[in-house]
JSON list of C-alpha atoms in Angstrom, two decimals:
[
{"chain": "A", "resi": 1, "resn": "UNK", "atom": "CA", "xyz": [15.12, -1.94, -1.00]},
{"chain": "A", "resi": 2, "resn": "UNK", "atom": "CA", "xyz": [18.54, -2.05, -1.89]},
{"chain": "A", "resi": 3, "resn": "UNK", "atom": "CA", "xyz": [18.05, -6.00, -3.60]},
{"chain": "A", "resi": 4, "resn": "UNK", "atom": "CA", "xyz": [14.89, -4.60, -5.57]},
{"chain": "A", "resi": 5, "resn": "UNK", "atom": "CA", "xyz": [17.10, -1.74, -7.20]},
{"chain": "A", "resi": 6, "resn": "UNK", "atom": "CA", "xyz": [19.58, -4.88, -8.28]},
{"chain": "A", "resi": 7, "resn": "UNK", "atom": "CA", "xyz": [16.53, -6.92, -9.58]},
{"chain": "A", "resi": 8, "resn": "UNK", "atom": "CA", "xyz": [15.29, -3.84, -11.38]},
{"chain": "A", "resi": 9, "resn": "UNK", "atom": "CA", "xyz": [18.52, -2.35, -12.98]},
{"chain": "A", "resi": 10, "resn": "UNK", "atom": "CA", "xyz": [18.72, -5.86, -15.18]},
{"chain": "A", "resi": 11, "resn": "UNK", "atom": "CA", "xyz": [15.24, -4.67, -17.10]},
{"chain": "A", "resi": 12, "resn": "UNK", "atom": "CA", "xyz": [16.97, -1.66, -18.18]},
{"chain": "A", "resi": 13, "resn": "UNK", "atom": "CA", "xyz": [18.27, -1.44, -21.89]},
{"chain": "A", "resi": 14, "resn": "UNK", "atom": "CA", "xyz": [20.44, 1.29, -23.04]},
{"chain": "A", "resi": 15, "resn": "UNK", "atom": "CA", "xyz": [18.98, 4.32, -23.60]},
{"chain": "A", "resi": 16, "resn": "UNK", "atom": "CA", "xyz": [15.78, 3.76, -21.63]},
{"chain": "A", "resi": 17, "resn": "UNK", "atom": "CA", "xyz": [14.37, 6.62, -19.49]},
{"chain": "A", "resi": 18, "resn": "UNK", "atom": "CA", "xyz": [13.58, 5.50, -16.01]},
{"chain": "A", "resi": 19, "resn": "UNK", "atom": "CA", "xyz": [11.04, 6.77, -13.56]},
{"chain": "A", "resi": 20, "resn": "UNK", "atom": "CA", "xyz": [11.19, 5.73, -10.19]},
{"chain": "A", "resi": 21, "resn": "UNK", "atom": "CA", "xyz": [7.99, 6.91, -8.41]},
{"chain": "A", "resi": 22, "resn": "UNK", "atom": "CA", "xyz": [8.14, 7.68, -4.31]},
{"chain": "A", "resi": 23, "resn": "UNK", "atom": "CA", "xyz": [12.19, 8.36, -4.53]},
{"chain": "A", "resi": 24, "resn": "UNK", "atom": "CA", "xyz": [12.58, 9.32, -1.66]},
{"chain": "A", "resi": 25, "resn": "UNK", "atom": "CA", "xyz": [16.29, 10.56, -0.57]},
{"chain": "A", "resi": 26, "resn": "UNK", "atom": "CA", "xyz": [17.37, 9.42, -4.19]},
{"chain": "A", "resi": 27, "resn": "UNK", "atom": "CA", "xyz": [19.37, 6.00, -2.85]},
{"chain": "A", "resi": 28, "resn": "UNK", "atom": "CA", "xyz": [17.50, 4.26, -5.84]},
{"chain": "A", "resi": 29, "resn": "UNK", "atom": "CA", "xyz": [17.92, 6.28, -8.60]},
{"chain": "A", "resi": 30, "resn": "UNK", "atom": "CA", "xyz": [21.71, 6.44, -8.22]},
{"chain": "A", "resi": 31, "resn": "UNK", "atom": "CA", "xyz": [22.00, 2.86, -8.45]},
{"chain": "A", "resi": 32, "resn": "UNK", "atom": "CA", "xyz": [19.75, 2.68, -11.47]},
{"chain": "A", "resi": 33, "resn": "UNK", "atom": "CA", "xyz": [22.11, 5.24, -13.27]},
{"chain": "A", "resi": 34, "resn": "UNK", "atom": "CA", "xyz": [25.03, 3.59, -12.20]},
{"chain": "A", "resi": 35, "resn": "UNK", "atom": "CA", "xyz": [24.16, 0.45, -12.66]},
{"chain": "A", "resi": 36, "resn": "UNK", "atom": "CA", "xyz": [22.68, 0.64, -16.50]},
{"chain": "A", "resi": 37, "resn": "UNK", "atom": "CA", "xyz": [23.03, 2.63, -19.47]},
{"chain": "A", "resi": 38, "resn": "UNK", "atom": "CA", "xyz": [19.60, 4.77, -19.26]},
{"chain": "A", "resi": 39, "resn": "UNK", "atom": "CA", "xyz": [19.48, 7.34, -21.42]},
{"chain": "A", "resi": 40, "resn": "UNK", "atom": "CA", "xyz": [17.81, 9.32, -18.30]},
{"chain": "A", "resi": 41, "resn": "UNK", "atom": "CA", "xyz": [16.20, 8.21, -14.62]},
{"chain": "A", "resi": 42, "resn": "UNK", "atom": "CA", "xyz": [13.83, 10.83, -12.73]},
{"chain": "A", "resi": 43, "resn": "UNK", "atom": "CA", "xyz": [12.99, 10.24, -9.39]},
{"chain": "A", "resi": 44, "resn": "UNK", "atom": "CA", "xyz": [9.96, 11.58, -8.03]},
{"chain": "A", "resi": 45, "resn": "UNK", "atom": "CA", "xyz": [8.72, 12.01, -4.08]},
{"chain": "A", "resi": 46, "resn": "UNK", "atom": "CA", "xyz": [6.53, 14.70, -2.27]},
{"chain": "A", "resi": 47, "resn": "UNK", "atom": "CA", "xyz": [8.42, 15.47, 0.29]},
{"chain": "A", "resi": 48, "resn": "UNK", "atom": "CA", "xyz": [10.84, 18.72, -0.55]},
{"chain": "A", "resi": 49, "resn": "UNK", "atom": "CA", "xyz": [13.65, 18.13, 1.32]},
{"chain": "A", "resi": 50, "resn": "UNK", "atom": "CA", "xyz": [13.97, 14.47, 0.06]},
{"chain": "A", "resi": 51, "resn": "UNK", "atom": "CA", "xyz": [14.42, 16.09, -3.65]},
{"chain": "A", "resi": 52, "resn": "UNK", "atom": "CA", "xyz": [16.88, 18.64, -2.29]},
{"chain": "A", "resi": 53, "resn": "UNK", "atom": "CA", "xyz": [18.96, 15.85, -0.30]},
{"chain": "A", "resi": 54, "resn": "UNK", "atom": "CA", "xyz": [18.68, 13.58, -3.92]},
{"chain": "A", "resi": 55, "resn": "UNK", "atom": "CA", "xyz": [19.76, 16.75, -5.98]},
{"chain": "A", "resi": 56, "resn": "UNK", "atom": "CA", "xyz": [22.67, 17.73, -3.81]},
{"chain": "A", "resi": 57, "resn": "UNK", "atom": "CA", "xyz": [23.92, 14.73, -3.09]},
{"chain": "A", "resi": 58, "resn": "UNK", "atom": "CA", "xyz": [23.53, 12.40, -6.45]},
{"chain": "A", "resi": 59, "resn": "UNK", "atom": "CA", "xyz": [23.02, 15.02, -9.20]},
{"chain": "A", "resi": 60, "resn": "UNK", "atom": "CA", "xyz": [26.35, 16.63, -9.76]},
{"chain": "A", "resi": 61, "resn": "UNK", "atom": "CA", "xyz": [28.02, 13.71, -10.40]},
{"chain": "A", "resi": 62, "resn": "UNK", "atom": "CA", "xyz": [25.57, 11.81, -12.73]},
{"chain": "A", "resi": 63, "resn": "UNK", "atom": "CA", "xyz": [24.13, 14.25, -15.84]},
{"chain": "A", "resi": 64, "resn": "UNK", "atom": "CA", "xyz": [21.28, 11.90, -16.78]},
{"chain": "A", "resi": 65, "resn": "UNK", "atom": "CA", "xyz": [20.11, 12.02, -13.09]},
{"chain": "A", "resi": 66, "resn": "UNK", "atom": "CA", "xyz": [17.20, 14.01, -12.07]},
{"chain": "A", "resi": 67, "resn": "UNK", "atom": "CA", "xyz": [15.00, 14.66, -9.07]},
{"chain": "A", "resi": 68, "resn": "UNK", "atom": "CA", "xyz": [11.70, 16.15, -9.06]},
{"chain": "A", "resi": 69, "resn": "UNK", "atom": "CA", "xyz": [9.22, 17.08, -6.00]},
{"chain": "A", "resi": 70, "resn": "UNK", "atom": "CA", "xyz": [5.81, 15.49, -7.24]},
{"chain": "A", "resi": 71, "resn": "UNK", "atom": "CA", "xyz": [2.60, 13.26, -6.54]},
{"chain": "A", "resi": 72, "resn": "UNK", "atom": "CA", "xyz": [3.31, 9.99, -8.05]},
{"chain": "A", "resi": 73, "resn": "UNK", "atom": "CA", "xyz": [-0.36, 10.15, -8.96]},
{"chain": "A", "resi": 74, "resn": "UNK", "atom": "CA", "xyz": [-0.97, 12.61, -10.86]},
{"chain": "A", "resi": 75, "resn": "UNK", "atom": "CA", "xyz": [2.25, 12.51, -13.18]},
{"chain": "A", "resi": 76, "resn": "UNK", "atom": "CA", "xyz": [0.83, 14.97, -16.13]},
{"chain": "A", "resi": 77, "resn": "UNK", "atom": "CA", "xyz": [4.53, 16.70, -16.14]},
{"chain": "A", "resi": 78, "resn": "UNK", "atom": "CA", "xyz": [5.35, 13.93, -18.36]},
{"chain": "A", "resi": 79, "resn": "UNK", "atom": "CA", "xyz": [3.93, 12.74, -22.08]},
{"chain": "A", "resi": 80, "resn": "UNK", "atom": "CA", "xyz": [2.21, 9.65, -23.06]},
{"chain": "A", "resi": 81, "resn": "UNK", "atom": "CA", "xyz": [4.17, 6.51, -23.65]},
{"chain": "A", "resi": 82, "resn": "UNK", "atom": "CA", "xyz": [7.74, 8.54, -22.41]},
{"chain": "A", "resi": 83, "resn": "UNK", "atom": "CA", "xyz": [8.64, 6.24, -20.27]},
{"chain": "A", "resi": 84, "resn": "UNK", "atom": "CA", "xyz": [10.35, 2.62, -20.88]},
{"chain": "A", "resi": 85, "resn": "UNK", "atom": "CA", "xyz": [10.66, 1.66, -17.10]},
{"chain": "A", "resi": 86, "resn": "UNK", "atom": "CA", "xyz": [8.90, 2.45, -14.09]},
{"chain": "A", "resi": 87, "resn": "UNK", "atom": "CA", "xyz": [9.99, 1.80, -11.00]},
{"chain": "A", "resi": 88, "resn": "UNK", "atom": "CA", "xyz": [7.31, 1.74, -7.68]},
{"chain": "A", "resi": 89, "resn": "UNK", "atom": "CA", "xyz": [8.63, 0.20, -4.84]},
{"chain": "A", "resi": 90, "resn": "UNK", "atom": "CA", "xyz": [6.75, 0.31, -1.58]},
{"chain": "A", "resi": 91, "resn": "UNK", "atom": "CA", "xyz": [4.01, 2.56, -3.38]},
{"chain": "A", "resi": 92, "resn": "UNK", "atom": "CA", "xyz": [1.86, 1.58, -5.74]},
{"chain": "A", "resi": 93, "resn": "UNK", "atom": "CA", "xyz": [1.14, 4.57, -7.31]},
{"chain": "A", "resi": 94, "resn": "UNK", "atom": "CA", "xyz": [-2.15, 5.25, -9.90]},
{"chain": "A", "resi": 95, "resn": "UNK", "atom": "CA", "xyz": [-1.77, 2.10, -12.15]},
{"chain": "A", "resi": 96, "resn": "UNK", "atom": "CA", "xyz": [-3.94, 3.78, -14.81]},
{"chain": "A", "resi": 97, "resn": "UNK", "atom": "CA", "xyz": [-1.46, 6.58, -15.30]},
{"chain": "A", "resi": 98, "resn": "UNK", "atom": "CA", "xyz": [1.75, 4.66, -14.97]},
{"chain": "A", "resi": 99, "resn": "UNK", "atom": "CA", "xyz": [0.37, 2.81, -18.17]},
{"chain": "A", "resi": 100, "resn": "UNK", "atom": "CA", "xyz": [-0.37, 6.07, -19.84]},
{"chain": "A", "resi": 101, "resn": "UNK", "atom": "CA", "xyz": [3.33, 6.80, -19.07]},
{"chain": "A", "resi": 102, "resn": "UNK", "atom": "CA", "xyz": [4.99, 3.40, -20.25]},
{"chain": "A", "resi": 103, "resn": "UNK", "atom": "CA", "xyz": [5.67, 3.13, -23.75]},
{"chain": "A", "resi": 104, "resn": "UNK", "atom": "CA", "xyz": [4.58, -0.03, -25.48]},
{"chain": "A", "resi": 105, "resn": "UNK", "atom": "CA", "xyz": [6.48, -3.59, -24.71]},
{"chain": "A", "resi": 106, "resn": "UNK", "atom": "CA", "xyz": [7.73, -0.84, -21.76]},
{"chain": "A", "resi": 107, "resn": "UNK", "atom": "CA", "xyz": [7.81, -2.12, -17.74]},
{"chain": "A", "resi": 108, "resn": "UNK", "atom": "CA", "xyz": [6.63, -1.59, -14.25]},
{"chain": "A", "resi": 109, "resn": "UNK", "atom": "CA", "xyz": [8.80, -3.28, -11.77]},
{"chain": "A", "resi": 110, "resn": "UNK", "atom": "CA", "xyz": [7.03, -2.70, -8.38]},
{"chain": "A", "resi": 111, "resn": "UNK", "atom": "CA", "xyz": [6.96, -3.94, -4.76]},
{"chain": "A", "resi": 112, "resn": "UNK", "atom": "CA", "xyz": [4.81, -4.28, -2.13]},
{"chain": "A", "resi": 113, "resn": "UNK", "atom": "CA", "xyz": [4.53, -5.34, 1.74]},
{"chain": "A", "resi": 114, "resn": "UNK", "atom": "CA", "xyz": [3.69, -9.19, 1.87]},
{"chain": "A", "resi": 115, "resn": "UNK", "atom": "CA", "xyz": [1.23, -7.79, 4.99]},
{"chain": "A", "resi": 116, "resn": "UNK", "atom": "CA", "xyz": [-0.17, -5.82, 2.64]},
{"chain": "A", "resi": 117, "resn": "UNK", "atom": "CA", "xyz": [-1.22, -7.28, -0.47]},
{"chain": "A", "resi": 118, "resn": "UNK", "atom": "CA", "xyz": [-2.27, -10.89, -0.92]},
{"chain": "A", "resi": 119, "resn": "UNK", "atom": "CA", "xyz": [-0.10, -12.30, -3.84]},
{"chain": "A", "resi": 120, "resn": "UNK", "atom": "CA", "xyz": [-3.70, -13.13, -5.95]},
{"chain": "A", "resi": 121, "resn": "UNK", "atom": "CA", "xyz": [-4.76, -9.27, -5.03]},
{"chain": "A", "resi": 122, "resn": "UNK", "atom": "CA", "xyz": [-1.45, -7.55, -6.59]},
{"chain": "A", "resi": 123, "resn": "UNK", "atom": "CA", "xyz": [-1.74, -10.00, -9.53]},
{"chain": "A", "resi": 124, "resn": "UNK", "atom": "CA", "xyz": [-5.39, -8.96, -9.93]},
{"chain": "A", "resi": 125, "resn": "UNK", "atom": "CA", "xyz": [-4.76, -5.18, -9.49]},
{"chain": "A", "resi": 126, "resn": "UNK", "atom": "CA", "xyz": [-1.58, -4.51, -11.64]},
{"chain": "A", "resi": 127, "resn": "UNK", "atom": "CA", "xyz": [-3.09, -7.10, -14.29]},
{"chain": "A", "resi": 128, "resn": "UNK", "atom": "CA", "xyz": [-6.45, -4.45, -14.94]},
{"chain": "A", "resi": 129, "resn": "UNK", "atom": "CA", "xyz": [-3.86, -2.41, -16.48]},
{"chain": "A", "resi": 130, "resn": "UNK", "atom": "CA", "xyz": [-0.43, -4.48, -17.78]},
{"chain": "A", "resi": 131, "resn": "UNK", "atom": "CA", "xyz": [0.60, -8.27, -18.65]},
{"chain": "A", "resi": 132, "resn": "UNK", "atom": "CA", "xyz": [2.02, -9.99, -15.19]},
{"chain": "A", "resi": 133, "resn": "UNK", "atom": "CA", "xyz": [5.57, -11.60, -16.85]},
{"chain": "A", "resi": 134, "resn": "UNK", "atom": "CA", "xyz": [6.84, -12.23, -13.56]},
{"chain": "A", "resi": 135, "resn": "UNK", "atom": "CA", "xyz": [7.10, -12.61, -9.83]},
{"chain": "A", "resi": 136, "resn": "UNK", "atom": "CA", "xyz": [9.75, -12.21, -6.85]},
{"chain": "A", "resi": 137, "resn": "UNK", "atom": "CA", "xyz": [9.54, -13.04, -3.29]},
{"chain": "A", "resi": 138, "resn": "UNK", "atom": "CA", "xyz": [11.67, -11.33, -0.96]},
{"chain": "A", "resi": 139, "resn": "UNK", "atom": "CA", "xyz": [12.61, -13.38, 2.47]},
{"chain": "A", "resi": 140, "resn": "UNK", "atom": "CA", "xyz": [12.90, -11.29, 5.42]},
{"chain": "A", "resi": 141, "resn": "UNK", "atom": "CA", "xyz": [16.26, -10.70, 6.90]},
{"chain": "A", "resi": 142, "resn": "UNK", "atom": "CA", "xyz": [16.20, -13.09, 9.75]},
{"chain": "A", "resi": 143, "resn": "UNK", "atom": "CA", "xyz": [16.37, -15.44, 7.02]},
{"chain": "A", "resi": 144, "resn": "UNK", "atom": "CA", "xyz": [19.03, -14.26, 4.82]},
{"chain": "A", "resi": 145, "resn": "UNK", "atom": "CA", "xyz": [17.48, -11.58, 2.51]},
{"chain": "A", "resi": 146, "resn": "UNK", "atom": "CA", "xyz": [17.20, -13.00, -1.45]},
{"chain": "A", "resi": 147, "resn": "UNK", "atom": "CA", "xyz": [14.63, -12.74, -4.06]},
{"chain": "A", "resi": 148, "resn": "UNK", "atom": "CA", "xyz": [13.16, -16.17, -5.38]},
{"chain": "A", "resi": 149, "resn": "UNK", "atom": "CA", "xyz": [11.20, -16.52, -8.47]},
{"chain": "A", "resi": 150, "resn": "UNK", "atom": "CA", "xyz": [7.33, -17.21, -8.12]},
{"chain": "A", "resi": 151, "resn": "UNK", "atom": "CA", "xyz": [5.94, -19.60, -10.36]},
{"chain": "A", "resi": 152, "resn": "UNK", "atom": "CA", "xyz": [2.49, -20.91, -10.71]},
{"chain": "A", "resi": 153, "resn": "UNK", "atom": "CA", "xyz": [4.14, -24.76, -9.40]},
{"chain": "A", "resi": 154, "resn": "UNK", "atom": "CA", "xyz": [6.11, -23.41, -6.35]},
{"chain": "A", "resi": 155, "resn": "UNK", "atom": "CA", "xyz": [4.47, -20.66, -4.59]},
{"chain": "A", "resi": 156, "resn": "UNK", "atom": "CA", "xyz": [6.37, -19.81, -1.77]},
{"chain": "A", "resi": 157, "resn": "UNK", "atom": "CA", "xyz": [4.09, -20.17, 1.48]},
{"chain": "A", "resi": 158, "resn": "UNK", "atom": "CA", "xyz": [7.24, -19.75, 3.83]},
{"chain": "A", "resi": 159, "resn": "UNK", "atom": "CA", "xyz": [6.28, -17.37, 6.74]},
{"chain": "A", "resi": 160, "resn": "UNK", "atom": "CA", "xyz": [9.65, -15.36, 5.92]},
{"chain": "A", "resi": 161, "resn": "UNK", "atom": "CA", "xyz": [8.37, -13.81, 2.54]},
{"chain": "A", "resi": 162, "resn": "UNK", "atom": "CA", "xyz": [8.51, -10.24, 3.39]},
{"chain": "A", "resi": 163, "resn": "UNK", "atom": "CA", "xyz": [7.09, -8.65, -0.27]},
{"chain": "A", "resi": 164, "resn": "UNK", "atom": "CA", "xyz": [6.55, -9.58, -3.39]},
{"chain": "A", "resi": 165, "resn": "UNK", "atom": "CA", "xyz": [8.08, -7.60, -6.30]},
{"chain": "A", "resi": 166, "resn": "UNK", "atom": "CA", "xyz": [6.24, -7.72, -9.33]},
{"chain": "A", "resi": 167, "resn": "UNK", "atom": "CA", "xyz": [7.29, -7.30, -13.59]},
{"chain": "A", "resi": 168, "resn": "UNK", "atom": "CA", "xyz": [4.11, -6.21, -15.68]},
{"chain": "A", "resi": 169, "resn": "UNK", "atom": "CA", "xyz": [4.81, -5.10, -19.33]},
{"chain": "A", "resi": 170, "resn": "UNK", "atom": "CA", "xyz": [2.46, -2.58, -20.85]},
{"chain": "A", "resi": 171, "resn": "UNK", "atom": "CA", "xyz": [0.73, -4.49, -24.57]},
{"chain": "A", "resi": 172, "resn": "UNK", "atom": "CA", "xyz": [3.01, -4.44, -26.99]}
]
């Protein structure tokens, strides 16, 4: 996960606010903050002690940083078009109300399991609700672990291609 925080902290512009859905212990987030000049990042997960562990350990140091306990589907805490960048790796999260979320010419950056999700499917499913501007594949580790562009010439069919990460943009 660590390589898709480093692919996703190069979307961010200054002063964006960042949501990264399914947090988890807050590993992400930090990065994003650290690595960018959002305005704000909020990282949201279910699980309660998750949140605490993020808030305790990643909060104190970084102002801008915040951690909330939430569903990552039903995000109606926050406004329509508040959010420049959202994040959803391993999670896919309600498409529908990420783009209610994104402001316009705003981003998704998501990943999914390879086993998962057929590249055509996630193109399908994320393009219902936002423009497709790009795609990453991510070679497992027995490989050596890097993200390769996707294009429409040189889909990657190696076995080793262990998720795809995915930039949609919201109409602009």
């Amino acid at each position: 996960a660590l390589v898709c925080y480093s692919l996703a902290k190069d979307y961010i512009r200054p002063n964006d606010v960042v949501l990264d859905l399914a947090c988890g212990l807050g590993y992400g987030p930090s990065i994003l903050w650290d690595g960018s000049e959002a305005a704000r990042v909020i990282g949201i997960d279910a699980s309660l002690p998750a949140i605490e562990y993020a808030q305790a350990n990643f909060c104190p140091q970084r102002p801008t940083l915040e951690f909330r306990q939430g569903d990552v589907d039903k995000l109606a805490v926050f406004s329509d078009e508040s959010v420049d960048i959202t994040i959803s790796f391993e999670a896919m999260g309600n498409l529908k109300e990420v783009r209610r979320l994104l402001k316009p010419g705003s981003r998704l950056i998501c990943s999914v399991s390879s086993a998962e999700f057929a590249l055509p499917k996630l193109k399908a499913l994320v393009g219902e609700h936002l423009l497709v501007e790009q795609i990453f594949a991510q070679t497992a580790p027995n490989s050596g672990q890097r993200i390769v562009e996707v294009t429409a010439s040189a889909l990657p069919l190696h076995p080793d291609v262990e998720r795809w990460l995915l930039v949609a943009m919201k109409d602009p």
